[in-house]
Tab-separated table of C-alpha atoms in Angstrom:
chain	number	residue	atom	x	y	z
A	7	MET	CA	83.094	124.924	79.687
A	8	GLY	CA	85.994	123.854	77.521
A	9	GLU	CA	87.857	126.385	75.421
A	10	ALA	CA	88.112	125.471	71.718
A	11	PHE	CA	91.443	125.721	69.925
A	12	LYS	CA	92.898	124.793	66.549
A	13	PRO	CA	95.316	121.850	66.889
A	14	GLY	CA	98.329	121.415	64.693
A	15	CYS	CA	102.061	121.151	64.441
A	16	ARG	CA	104.191	124.211	64.849
A	17	PRO	CA	107.693	124.834	63.503
A	18	PRO	CA	110.517	124.771	66.049
A	19	VAL	CA	111.286	128.017	67.807
A	20	ALA	CA	114.738	129.508	67.211
A	21	VAL	CA	116.838	129.646	70.362
A	22	ASN	CA	119.450	132.334	70.849
A	23	LYS	CA	122.703	131.833	72.781
A	24	ALA	CA	121.488	133.793	75.819
A	25	GLU	CA	118.587	131.367	76.259
A	26	THR	CA	120.809	128.289	75.995
A	27	ASP	CA	123.224	129.704	78.589
A	28	GLU	CA	120.353	129.871	81.105
A	29	LYS	CA	119.347	126.213	80.767
A	30	PRO	CA	121.610	124.912	83.596
A	31	VAL	CA	120.063	127.476	85.938
A	32	LEU	CA	116.565	126.461	84.876
A	33	GLN	CA	117.446	122.786	85.323
A	34	ALA	CA	118.755	123.485	88.824
A	35	GLN	CA	115.534	125.321	89.688
A	36	GLU	CA	113.478	122.412	88.370
A	37	ASN	CA	115.493	119.971	90.485
A	38	ALA	CA	115.055	122.180	93.553
A	39	ASN	CA	111.287	122.173	93.031
A	40	ALA	CA	111.103	118.394	92.509
A	41	SER	CA	110.208	117.746	96.152
A	42	GLU	CA	107.367	120.253	95.904
A	43	ARG	CA	106.032	118.480	92.809
A	44	ARG	CA	106.067	115.122	94.590
A	45	GLU	CA	103.699	116.519	97.201
A	46	THR	CA	101.072	117.087	94.512
A	47	MET	CA	101.052	113.449	93.424
A	48	VAL	CA	97.648	111.806	93.235
A	49	LYS	CA	96.719	109.902	96.389
A	50	VAL	CA	93.931	107.375	96.764
A	51	GLY	CA	90.968	108.893	98.587
A	52	LYS	CA	92.248	112.460	98.211
A	53	PRO	CA	91.181	115.165	95.733
A	54	ALA	CA	93.166	115.164	92.499
A	55	PRO	CA	95.401	118.187	91.842
A	56	ASP	CA	94.088	120.603	89.237
A	57	PHE	CA	95.434	120.174	85.711
A	58	THR	CA	94.627	121.340	82.193
A	59	LEU	CA	94.601	119.120	79.115
A	60	ASN	CA	93.598	119.081	75.468
A	61	ALA	CA	90.671	116.846	74.496
A	62	PHE	CA	88.680	115.929	71.414
A	63	HIS	CA	85.006	116.393	72.305
A	64	LYS	CA	81.916	116.668	70.105
A	65	GLY	CA	83.916	116.926	66.887
A	66	GLU	CA	86.429	119.571	67.953
A	67	PHE	CA	89.553	119.991	70.057
A	68	LYS	CA	89.024	121.799	73.350
A	69	GLN	CA	91.052	122.621	76.431
A	70	TYR	CA	89.643	121.553	79.804
A	71	SER	CA	90.719	122.038	83.414
A	72	LEU	CA	89.764	119.642	86.174
A	73	SER	CA	88.638	122.637	88.247
A	74	GLU	CA	85.788	123.201	85.741
A	75	PHE	CA	84.160	120.042	87.086
A	76	LYS	CA	84.511	120.787	90.812
A	77	GLY	CA	81.623	119.275	92.755
A	78	LYS	CA	80.754	116.823	89.952
A	79	TRP	CA	81.601	113.167	89.458
A	80	VAL	CA	84.500	112.788	87.016
A	81	LEU	CA	85.910	109.642	85.418
A	82	LEU	CA	89.351	110.050	83.847
A	83	CYS	CA	90.451	107.493	81.269
A	84	PHE	CA	93.881	107.836	79.665
A	85	TYR	CA	94.990	105.911	76.593
A	86	PRO	CA	97.835	106.151	74.048
A	87	GLY	CA	98.118	109.355	72.070
A	88	ASP	CA	97.762	107.568	68.741
A	89	PHE	CA	93.954	107.541	69.108
A	90	THR	CA	93.717	103.777	69.634
A	91	PHE	CA	90.467	103.538	71.524
A	92	VAL	CA	90.183	101.474	74.689
């Protein structure tokens, strides 16, 4: 449970002209799918949609998916990314 990974900053990826020409098409596709995304919003009393996130657990960074905890009680607590603890 939880896949370890090495965190860190990565240099920006070079973008060629062909990729930048496709951005309007990608944006249009994202806008077309916006209504589908709204349907997966969290609703009180309903199961949460599956998601994957990075977490710091037991001294190392790991990647977790909500589906790993299916059938178990889960408490999710989100706080600012600057590691200011709640």
